[in-house]
Amino acid sequence: MEGVGREHDSSVALPVEDFVAAKDTTILSTKPTRRYPLASWVAILALATLVGVYIFSLSLKQNGMLFGLRQTNMIEKEREQPCHHPGVPETETPYVHFPTPNTYSRKECACTPVRFFAILSMQRSGSGWFETLLNSHENISSNGEIFSVKDRRSNVTAITQTLDKLYNLDWVSSAAKNECTAAVGLKWMLNQGLMKHHQEIAEYFNRRGVSLIFLLRRNLLQRHVSILANDYDRNTKQLNGTHKAHVHHRGQADVLAQYKPTIDTKSLIAELKRSDKLAADGLVGFKKIRSIVLYYEDVVSNHTLTDVLDFLKLPNMKLSSRHVKIHTKRLRDHIDNWTDVSNTLNGTQYQSFLNG
């Protein structure tokens, strides 16, 4: 205990032995620290590199996710020309656009207003025929089922980038019109990523001022027959070894109409309910977007599509299509096991479909 007191009292002289011991301790403490082997430093450097690469990859991923939004903002805020159309009511202003394509100049039509639209439908609901009617109008460009290609609908970013290109008038297709196009859009099936990302897509439609044209079919049994017949031809290729979803000649239509599917009555009601629900979900999911609802059965009796042209604020004109209807007889004449189908649907909510 006396030694400890001496270490804390600087006024007391140390004996020679203690002085030598303290000096030896000081000498020991000044020895260089132990060095790490070269392999340890290489391992640390490699670990730091891996961490840096990981952080950089996360940054790239985040930038990719934001790219679609940046491109949309560029089109909306930087690229659209300061054009004004005095004849457009204030309530219609969000739906009037003046895009500036990357691939060509609109020249004297640079300030011609363009309406954006999308036809939302389901397979075998007459949408192909309907779209050809629209494209016969000199001011409309409807560019088909763009999202039938899976890569274009793989995620929200891919979808918005595709839509930005379309609505910027840079999409190349046989339906593309000249620089004076007044309405541009596409045909989009509800099962082509549309309902999977319906919230984000609805926000996009609202932000970009896109108007929606719903084309549905009242008689879902007729649609089911058309689906089965189309699937059969896809496998058998009845027209000279070629599958045709749509035809332009009566003779071709008659060949395809000869096939009468046998319907699985055990799953029929479930299939009709699924189709009914998909259409209902589409209407609800996009109810806040400016839209018009059409039914195939009504369009068949009104080829002028006056309501649609008024909806798009375009001049009325006679529309035409080369498509020829395939199934023209009574529905009972296009189903092989009609009696079984009739017995299955009688007394259900789908009984009225039997009158098609």
Short mmCIF file of C-alpha atoms in Angstrom, two decimals:
data_model
loop_
_atom_site.label_atom_id
_atom_site.label_comp_id
_atom_site.label_asym_id
_atom_site.label_seq_id
_atom_site.Cartn_x
_atom_site.Cartn_y
_atom_site.Cartn_z
CA MET A 1 0.00 0.00 0.00
CA GLU A 2 2.98 2.30 0.62
CA GLY A 3 4.14 1.81 -2.96
CA VAL A 4 0.77 2.89 -4.27
CA GLY A 5 0.97 6.08 -2.17
CA ARG A 6 4.32 6.93 -3.64
CA GLU A 7 3.07 6.63 -7.25
CA HIS A 8 0.46 9.35 -6.61
CA ASP A 9 2.78 11.68 -4.57
CA SER A 10 5.26 13.42 -6.84
CA SER A 11 7.01 15.11 -3.84
CA VAL A 12 8.46 11.83 -2.56
CA ALA A 13 11.74 10.66 -4.15
CA LEU A 14 11.81 7.13 -5.53
CA PRO A 15 14.46 4.62 -4.48
CA VAL A 16 16.98 3.61 -7.12
CA GLU A 17 15.39 0.18 -7.52
CA ASP A 18 11.96 1.70 -8.14
CA PHE A 19 13.40 4.18 -10.61
CA VAL A 20 15.01 1.42 -12.64
CA ALA A 21 11.75 -0.56 -12.65
CA ALA A 22 9.78 2.45 -13.80
CA LYS A 23 12.31 3.11 -16.57
CA ASP A 24 12.06 -0.48 -17.75
CA THR A 25 8.27 -0.17 -17.84
CA THR A 26 8.54 2.99 -19.94
CA ILE A 27 10.86 1.30 -22.38
CA LEU A 28 8.45 -1.63 -22.78
CA SER A 29 5.50 0.69 -23.48
CA THR A 30 7.35 2.42 -26.35
CA LYS A 31 7.74 -0.75 -28.41
CA PRO A 32 5.96 -0.59 -31.82
CA THR A 33 2.43 -2.08 -32.02
CA ARG A 34 1.90 -5.45 -33.63
CA ARG A 35 1.32 -5.28 -37.43
CA TYR A 36 -1.48 -7.21 -39.16
CA PRO A 37 -0.43 -9.70 -41.81
CA LEU A 38 -0.84 -8.68 -45.48
CA ALA A 39 -3.63 -11.26 -45.94
CA SER A 40 -5.75 -9.52 -43.29
CA TRP A 41 -5.49 -6.17 -45.07
CA VAL A 42 -6.44 -7.79 -48.39
CA ALA A 43 -9.52 -9.38 -46.76
CA ILE A 44 -10.60 -6.03 -45.26
CA LEU A 45 -10.13 -4.28 -48.59
CA ALA A 46 -12.18 -6.96 -50.39
CA LEU A 47 -14.98 -6.65 -47.84
CA ALA A 48 -15.07 -2.87 -48.26
CA THR A 49 -15.24 -3.30 -52.04
CA LEU A 50 -18.17 -5.71 -51.79
CA VAL A 51 -20.05 -3.30 -49.53
CA GLY A 52 -19.41 -0.47 -52.01
CA VAL A 53 -20.68 -2.54 -54.95
CA TYR A 54 -23.83 -3.48 -53.00
CA ILE A 55 -24.61 0.15 -52.11
CA PHE A 56 -24.01 1.18 -55.74
CA SER A 57 -26.39 -1.54 -57.01
CA LEU A 58 -29.09 -0.34 -54.63
CA SER A 59 -28.61 3.17 -55.95
CA LEU A 60 -29.01 1.99 -59.54
CA LYS A 61 -32.18 0.08 -58.65
CA GLN A 62 -33.68 3.13 -56.98
CA ASN A 63 -32.79 5.30 -59.96
CA GLY A 64 -34.46 2.78 -62.29
CA MET A 65 -37.65 2.88 -60.26
CA LEU A 66 -37.72 6.65 -60.43
CA PHE A 67 -36.95 6.82 -64.14
CA GLY A 68 -40.55 6.44 -65.25
CA LEU A 69 -41.67 9.30 -63.00
CA ARG A 70 -38.80 11.52 -64.19
CA GLN A 71 -39.68 10.80 -67.81
CA THR A 72 -43.34 11.61 -67.17
CA ASN A 73 -42.41 14.90 -65.50
CA MET A 74 -40.15 15.72 -68.43
CA ILE A 75 -42.98 15.23 -70.91
CA GLU A 76 -45.48 17.17 -68.82
CA LYS A 77 -43.34 20.10 -67.71
CA GLU A 78 -40.47 20.49 -70.16
CA ARG A 79 -41.42 19.07 -73.51
CA GLU A 80 -45.02 20.12 -74.12
CA GLN A 81 -45.19 23.37 -76.03
CA PRO A 82 -46.98 26.43 -74.59
CA CYS A 83 -49.90 26.11 -77.00
CA HIS A 84 -53.38 27.36 -76.25
CA HIS A 85 -56.67 26.47 -77.87
CA PRO A 86 -59.31 29.12 -77.18
CA GLY A 87 -62.16 26.80 -78.12
CA VAL A 88 -61.41 24.31 -75.32
CA PRO A 89 -63.57 24.74 -72.18
CA GLU A 90 -61.71 24.98 -68.89
CA THR A 91 -63.13 21.64 -67.76
CA GLU A 92 -61.58 19.96 -70.82
CA THR A 93 -58.11 21.47 -70.39
CA PRO A 94 -56.65 18.45 -68.51
CA TYR A 95 -57.50 16.24 -71.50
CA VAL A 96 -55.96 18.44 -74.19
CA HIS A 97 -52.27 17.88 -74.94
CA PHE A 98 -49.59 19.23 -77.25
CA PRO A 99 -46.86 16.54 -77.31
CA THR A 100 -43.49 17.03 -78.96
CA PRO A 101 -42.27 13.74 -80.51
CA ASN A 102 -38.60 12.79 -80.43
CA THR A 103 -38.68 11.08 -83.82
CA TYR A 104 -40.25 13.77 -86.03
CA SER A 105 -41.63 17.29 -86.04
CA ARG A 106 -45.35 18.03 -85.96
CA LYS A 107 -44.59 21.21 -87.94
CA GLU A 108 -47.71 23.25 -88.60
CA CYS A 109 -49.69 20.84 -86.40
CA ALA A 110 -47.50 21.46 -83.35
CA CYS A 111 -50.38 23.27 -81.65
CA THR A 112 -53.10 20.88 -82.83
CA PRO A 113 -54.57 19.46 -79.61
CA VAL A 114 -54.27 15.71 -79.03
CA ARG A 115 -56.56 13.58 -76.85
CA PHE A 116 -55.16 10.54 -75.04
CA PHE A 117 -57.35 7.44 -74.73
CA ALA A 118 -57.24 3.75 -73.87
CA ILE A 119 -59.72 1.03 -74.88
CA LEU A 120 -60.15 -1.33 -71.91
CA SER A 121 -61.66 -4.66 -72.84
CA MET A 122 -61.45 -8.45 -72.63
CA GLN A 123 -60.48 -10.99 -75.27
CA ARG A 124 -63.19 -11.89 -77.80
CA SER A 125 -65.36 -8.90 -76.94
CA GLY A 126 -65.21 -7.27 -80.37
CA SER A 127 -62.33 -4.96 -79.50
CA GLY A 128 -60.34 -5.80 -82.65
CA TRP A 129 -63.26 -4.90 -84.88
CA PHE A 130 -64.05 -1.84 -82.77
CA GLU A 131 -60.47 -0.58 -83.04
CA THR A 132 -60.47 -0.88 -86.84
CA LEU A 133 -63.59 1.27 -86.88
CA LEU A 134 -61.83 3.94 -84.84
CA ASN A 135 -58.71 3.78 -87.01
CA SER A 136 -60.80 4.45 -90.11
CA HIS A 137 -61.21 7.98 -88.74
CA GLU A 138 -58.56 10.22 -90.25
CA ASN A 139 -57.66 11.81 -86.90
CA ILE A 140 -57.46 8.70 -84.66
CA SER A 141 -54.48 6.42 -84.04
CA SER A 142 -55.23 3.37 -81.89
CA ASN A 143 -52.14 1.19 -81.70
CA GLY A 144 -53.42 -2.27 -80.81
CA GLU A 145 -52.62 -4.54 -77.88
CA ILE A 146 -49.27 -3.03 -76.97
CA PHE A 147 -49.21 -4.87 -73.63
CA SER A 148 -49.69 -8.31 -75.14
CA VAL A 149 -45.86 -8.30 -75.02
CA LYS A 150 -45.06 -9.38 -71.44
CA ASP A 151 -41.83 -7.37 -71.08
CA ARG A 152 -43.78 -4.15 -71.54
CA ARG A 153 -45.96 -4.96 -68.53
CA SER A 154 -43.35 -6.66 -66.33
CA ASN A 155 -43.53 -3.85 -63.75
CA VAL A 156 -44.98 -0.37 -63.28
CA THR A 157 -41.85 1.35 -64.61
CA ALA A 158 -41.98 -0.64 -67.86
CA ILE A 159 -45.68 0.17 -68.23
CA THR A 160 -45.28 3.92 -67.70
CA GLN A 161 -42.27 4.11 -70.01
CA THR A 162 -44.30 2.39 -72.75
CA LEU A 163 -47.28 4.70 -72.21
CA ASP A 164 -45.04 7.78 -72.22
CA LYS A 165 -43.63 6.76 -75.60
CA LEU A 166 -47.13 6.14 -76.97
CA TYR A 167 -48.64 9.41 -75.77
CA ASN A 168 -45.60 11.36 -76.90
CA LEU A 169 -46.53 10.21 -80.45
CA ASP A 170 -43.28 8.24 -80.75
CA TRP A 171 -44.89 4.78 -81.00
CA VAL A 172 -44.46 3.22 -84.44
CA SER A 173 -47.25 0.99 -85.74
CA SER A 174 -49.42 0.51 -88.79
CA ALA A 175 -52.09 2.61 -87.08
CA ALA A 176 -49.86 5.68 -86.73
CA LYS A 177 -51.26 8.71 -88.53
CA ASN A 178 -49.55 11.88 -89.68
CA GLU A 179 -48.35 14.73 -87.50
CA CYS A 180 -51.90 16.07 -87.27
CA THR A 181 -53.24 13.15 -85.23
CA ALA A 182 -55.93 14.43 -82.87
CA ALA A 183 -56.43 11.32 -80.70
CA VAL A 184 -53.91 8.62 -79.82
CA GLY A 185 -54.39 5.48 -77.74
CA LEU A 186 -54.22 1.72 -77.48
CA LYS A 187 -56.26 -1.40 -76.80
CA TRP A 188 -55.58 -2.92 -73.38
CA MET A 189 -56.99 -6.21 -72.12
CA LEU A 190 -57.92 -6.29 -68.43
CA ASN A 191 -55.76 -9.39 -67.88
CA GLN A 192 -52.62 -7.86 -69.42
CA GLY A 193 -51.20 -6.36 -66.22
CA LEU A 194 -53.94 -3.74 -66.10
CA MET A 195 -55.71 -5.02 -62.98
CA LYS A 196 -52.50 -6.22 -61.33
CA HIS A 197 -51.23 -2.63 -61.20
CA HIS A 198 -54.57 -0.85 -61.44
CA GLN A 199 -53.87 1.69 -58.66
CA GLU A 200 -50.63 2.95 -60.19
CA ILE A 201 -52.11 2.90 -63.70
CA ALA A 202 -55.21 4.80 -62.56
CA GLU A 203 -52.94 7.45 -61.02
CA TYR A 204 -51.04 7.66 -64.30
CA PHE A 205 -54.24 8.02 -66.35
CA ASN A 206 -55.45 10.76 -64.03
CA ARG A 207 -52.12 12.59 -64.08
CA ARG A 208 -51.76 12.44 -67.85
CA GLY A 209 -55.39 13.20 -68.66
CA VAL A 210 -56.16 9.87 -70.37
CA SER A 211 -59.81 9.10 -71.20
CA LEU A 212 -61.04 5.50 -71.02
CA ILE A 213 -63.33 3.61 -73.40
CA PHE A 214 -64.67 0.43 -71.82
CA LEU A 215 -65.81 -2.14 -74.37
CA LEU A 216 -67.53 -5.12 -72.75
CA ARG A 217 -69.86 -7.89 -73.82
CA ARG A 218 -73.25 -8.43 -72.22
CA ASN A 219 -73.66 -12.05 -73.33
CA LEU A 220 -70.71 -13.79 -71.70
CA LEU A 221 -71.81 -17.18 -73.08
CA GLN A 222 -71.30 -15.91 -76.64
CA ARG A 223 -67.89 -14.61 -75.60
CA HIS A 224 -67.05 -18.03 -74.11
CA VAL A 225 -67.97 -19.76 -77.39
CA SER A 226 -65.78 -17.32 -79.30
CA ILE A 227 -62.84 -18.01 -76.97
CA LEU A 228 -63.17 -21.79 -77.39
CA ALA A 229 -63.47 -21.49 -81.17
CA ASN A 230 -60.44 -19.20 -81.36
CA ASP A 231 -58.38 -21.57 -79.20
CA TYR A 232 -59.37 -24.47 -81.46
CA ASP A 233 -58.24 -22.63 -84.58
CA ARG A 234 -54.99 -21.61 -82.90
CA ASN A 235 -54.18 -25.31 -82.56
CA THR A 236 -55.62 -26.63 -85.84
CA LYS A 237 -55.03 -23.63 -88.17
CA GLN A 238 -58.06 -24.31 -90.34
CA LEU A 239 -57.35 -21.65 -92.99
CA ASN A 240 -54.50 -23.06 -95.07
CA GLY A 241 -52.37 -23.76 -92.03
CA THR A 242 -52.70 -20.22 -90.66
CA HIS A 243 -54.40 -19.13 -87.46
CA LYS A 244 -56.65 -16.09 -87.88
CA ALA A 245 -58.30 -14.41 -84.92
CA HIS A 246 -60.12 -12.08 -87.33
CA VAL A 247 -61.03 -12.52 -90.99
CA HIS A 248 -61.88 -10.20 -93.88
CA HIS A 249 -63.83 -12.57 -96.13
CA ARG A 250 -67.18 -14.27 -95.66
CA GLY A 251 -65.84 -17.58 -96.92
CA GLN A 252 -63.12 -17.62 -94.26
CA ALA A 253 -65.65 -16.76 -91.57
CA ASP A 254 -67.89 -19.63 -92.66
CA VAL A 255 -64.98 -22.09 -92.41
CA LEU A 256 -64.20 -21.00 -88.85
CA ALA A 257 -67.88 -21.03 -87.85
CA GLN A 258 -68.19 -24.72 -88.75
CA TYR A 259 -66.47 -25.70 -85.51
CA LYS A 260 -68.98 -26.20 -82.69
CA PRO A 261 -67.30 -26.47 -79.27
CA THR A 262 -68.44 -28.90 -76.59
CA ILE A 263 -68.65 -26.82 -73.43
CA ASP A 264 -67.63 -28.20 -70.05
CA THR A 265 -70.85 -27.62 -68.13
CA LYS A 266 -69.25 -28.46 -64.76
CA SER A 267 -67.02 -25.37 -64.92
CA LEU A 268 -69.27 -23.16 -67.06
CA ILE A 269 -70.95 -21.15 -64.30
CA ALA A 270 -67.62 -20.60 -62.52
CA GLU A 271 -66.10 -19.37 -65.80
CA LEU A 272 -68.99 -16.96 -66.40
CA LYS A 273 -68.68 -15.63 -62.85
CA ARG A 274 -64.95 -15.10 -63.30
CA SER A 275 -65.48 -13.11 -66.49
CA ASP A 276 -68.30 -11.12 -64.89
CA LYS A 277 -66.12 -10.27 -61.88
CA LEU A 278 -63.16 -9.20 -64.03
CA ALA A 279 -65.33 -6.72 -65.92
CA ALA A 280 -66.88 -5.41 -62.69
CA ASP A 281 -63.46 -5.01 -61.06
CA GLY A 282 -62.27 -3.04 -64.07
CA LEU A 283 -65.18 -0.63 -63.86
CA VAL A 284 -64.67 -0.11 -60.12
CA GLY A 285 -60.88 0.15 -60.30
CA PHE A 286 -61.00 3.01 -62.80
CA LYS A 287 -64.27 4.66 -61.74
CA LYS A 288 -62.54 7.98 -60.97
CA ILE A 289 -61.13 8.30 -64.50
CA ARG A 290 -63.10 10.04 -67.24
CA SER A 291 -64.67 7.17 -69.18
CA ILE A 292 -67.45 5.89 -71.39
CA VAL A 293 -68.87 2.34 -71.21
CA LEU A 294 -69.87 0.54 -74.40
CA TYR A 295 -71.22 -2.93 -75.04
CA TYR A 296 -70.40 -4.97 -78.11
CA GLU A 297 -74.05 -5.73 -78.77
CA ASP A 298 -74.81 -1.99 -79.00
CA VAL A 299 -71.83 -1.18 -81.21
CA VAL A 300 -72.95 -3.84 -83.71
CA SER A 301 -76.12 -1.83 -84.35
CA ASN A 302 -74.36 1.57 -84.42
CA HIS A 303 -71.28 1.61 -86.63
CA THR A 304 -71.13 5.42 -86.61
CA LEU A 305 -69.91 5.41 -82.98
CA THR A 306 -71.27 8.93 -82.56
CA ASP A 307 -71.07 8.73 -78.76
CA VAL A 308 -67.39 7.75 -78.88
CA LEU A 309 -66.43 10.53 -81.31
CA ASP A 310 -68.29 13.06 -79.19
CA PHE A 311 -66.50 11.69 -76.12
CA LEU A 312 -63.13 12.24 -77.84
CA LYS A 313 -64.29 15.66 -79.10
CA LEU A 314 -63.65 14.67 -82.73
CA PRO A 315 -65.74 15.43 -85.82
CA ASN A 316 -68.32 12.81 -86.75
CA MET A 317 -67.69 10.84 -89.91
CA LYS A 318 -68.61 7.49 -91.39
CA LEU A 319 -66.46 4.69 -90.00
CA SER A 320 -65.77 1.34 -91.64
CA SER A 321 -64.02 -1.98 -91.03
CA ARG A 322 -63.00 -4.93 -93.18
CA HIS A 323 -63.63 -7.38 -90.35
CA VAL A 324 -66.29 -10.01 -91.03
CA LYS A 325 -68.31 -11.45 -88.14
CA ILE A 326 -67.67 -15.18 -87.68
CA HIS A 327 -70.61 -16.42 -85.59
CA THR A 328 -73.81 -15.09 -87.18
CA LYS A 329 -76.34 -17.83 -86.36
CA ARG A 330 -78.33 -18.45 -83.20
CA LEU A 331 -76.15 -19.35 -80.25
CA ARG A 332 -77.71 -22.84 -80.05
CA ASP A 333 -76.38 -23.49 -83.56
CA HIS A 334 -72.78 -22.82 -82.48
CA ILE A 335 -72.65 -25.15 -79.45
CA ASP A 336 -72.36 -28.91 -79.85
CA ASN A 337 -73.92 -29.87 -76.49
CA TRP A 338 -76.59 -27.18 -76.43
CA THR A 339 -79.06 -29.23 -74.35
CA ASP A 340 -76.54 -29.74 -71.54
CA VAL A 341 -75.60 -26.04 -71.57
CA SER A 342 -79.27 -25.03 -71.52
CA ASN A 343 -80.02 -27.29 -68.56
CA THR A 344 -77.02 -25.93 -66.68
CA LEU A 345 -77.93 -22.25 -67.07
CA ASN A 346 -81.72 -22.44 -66.77
CA GLY A 347 -82.81 -21.04 -63.41
CA THR A 348 -79.51 -19.20 -62.83
CA GLN A 349 -78.56 -15.54 -63.16
CA TYR A 350 -77.12 -16.40 -66.59
CA GLN A 351 -80.29 -17.88 -68.05
CA SER A 352 -80.82 -14.86 -70.34
CA PHE A 353 -77.58 -15.70 -72.18
CA LEU A 354 -79.37 -18.66 -73.77
CA ASN A 355 -81.39 -16.23 -75.91
CA GLY A 356 -78.35 -15.09 -77.86
#
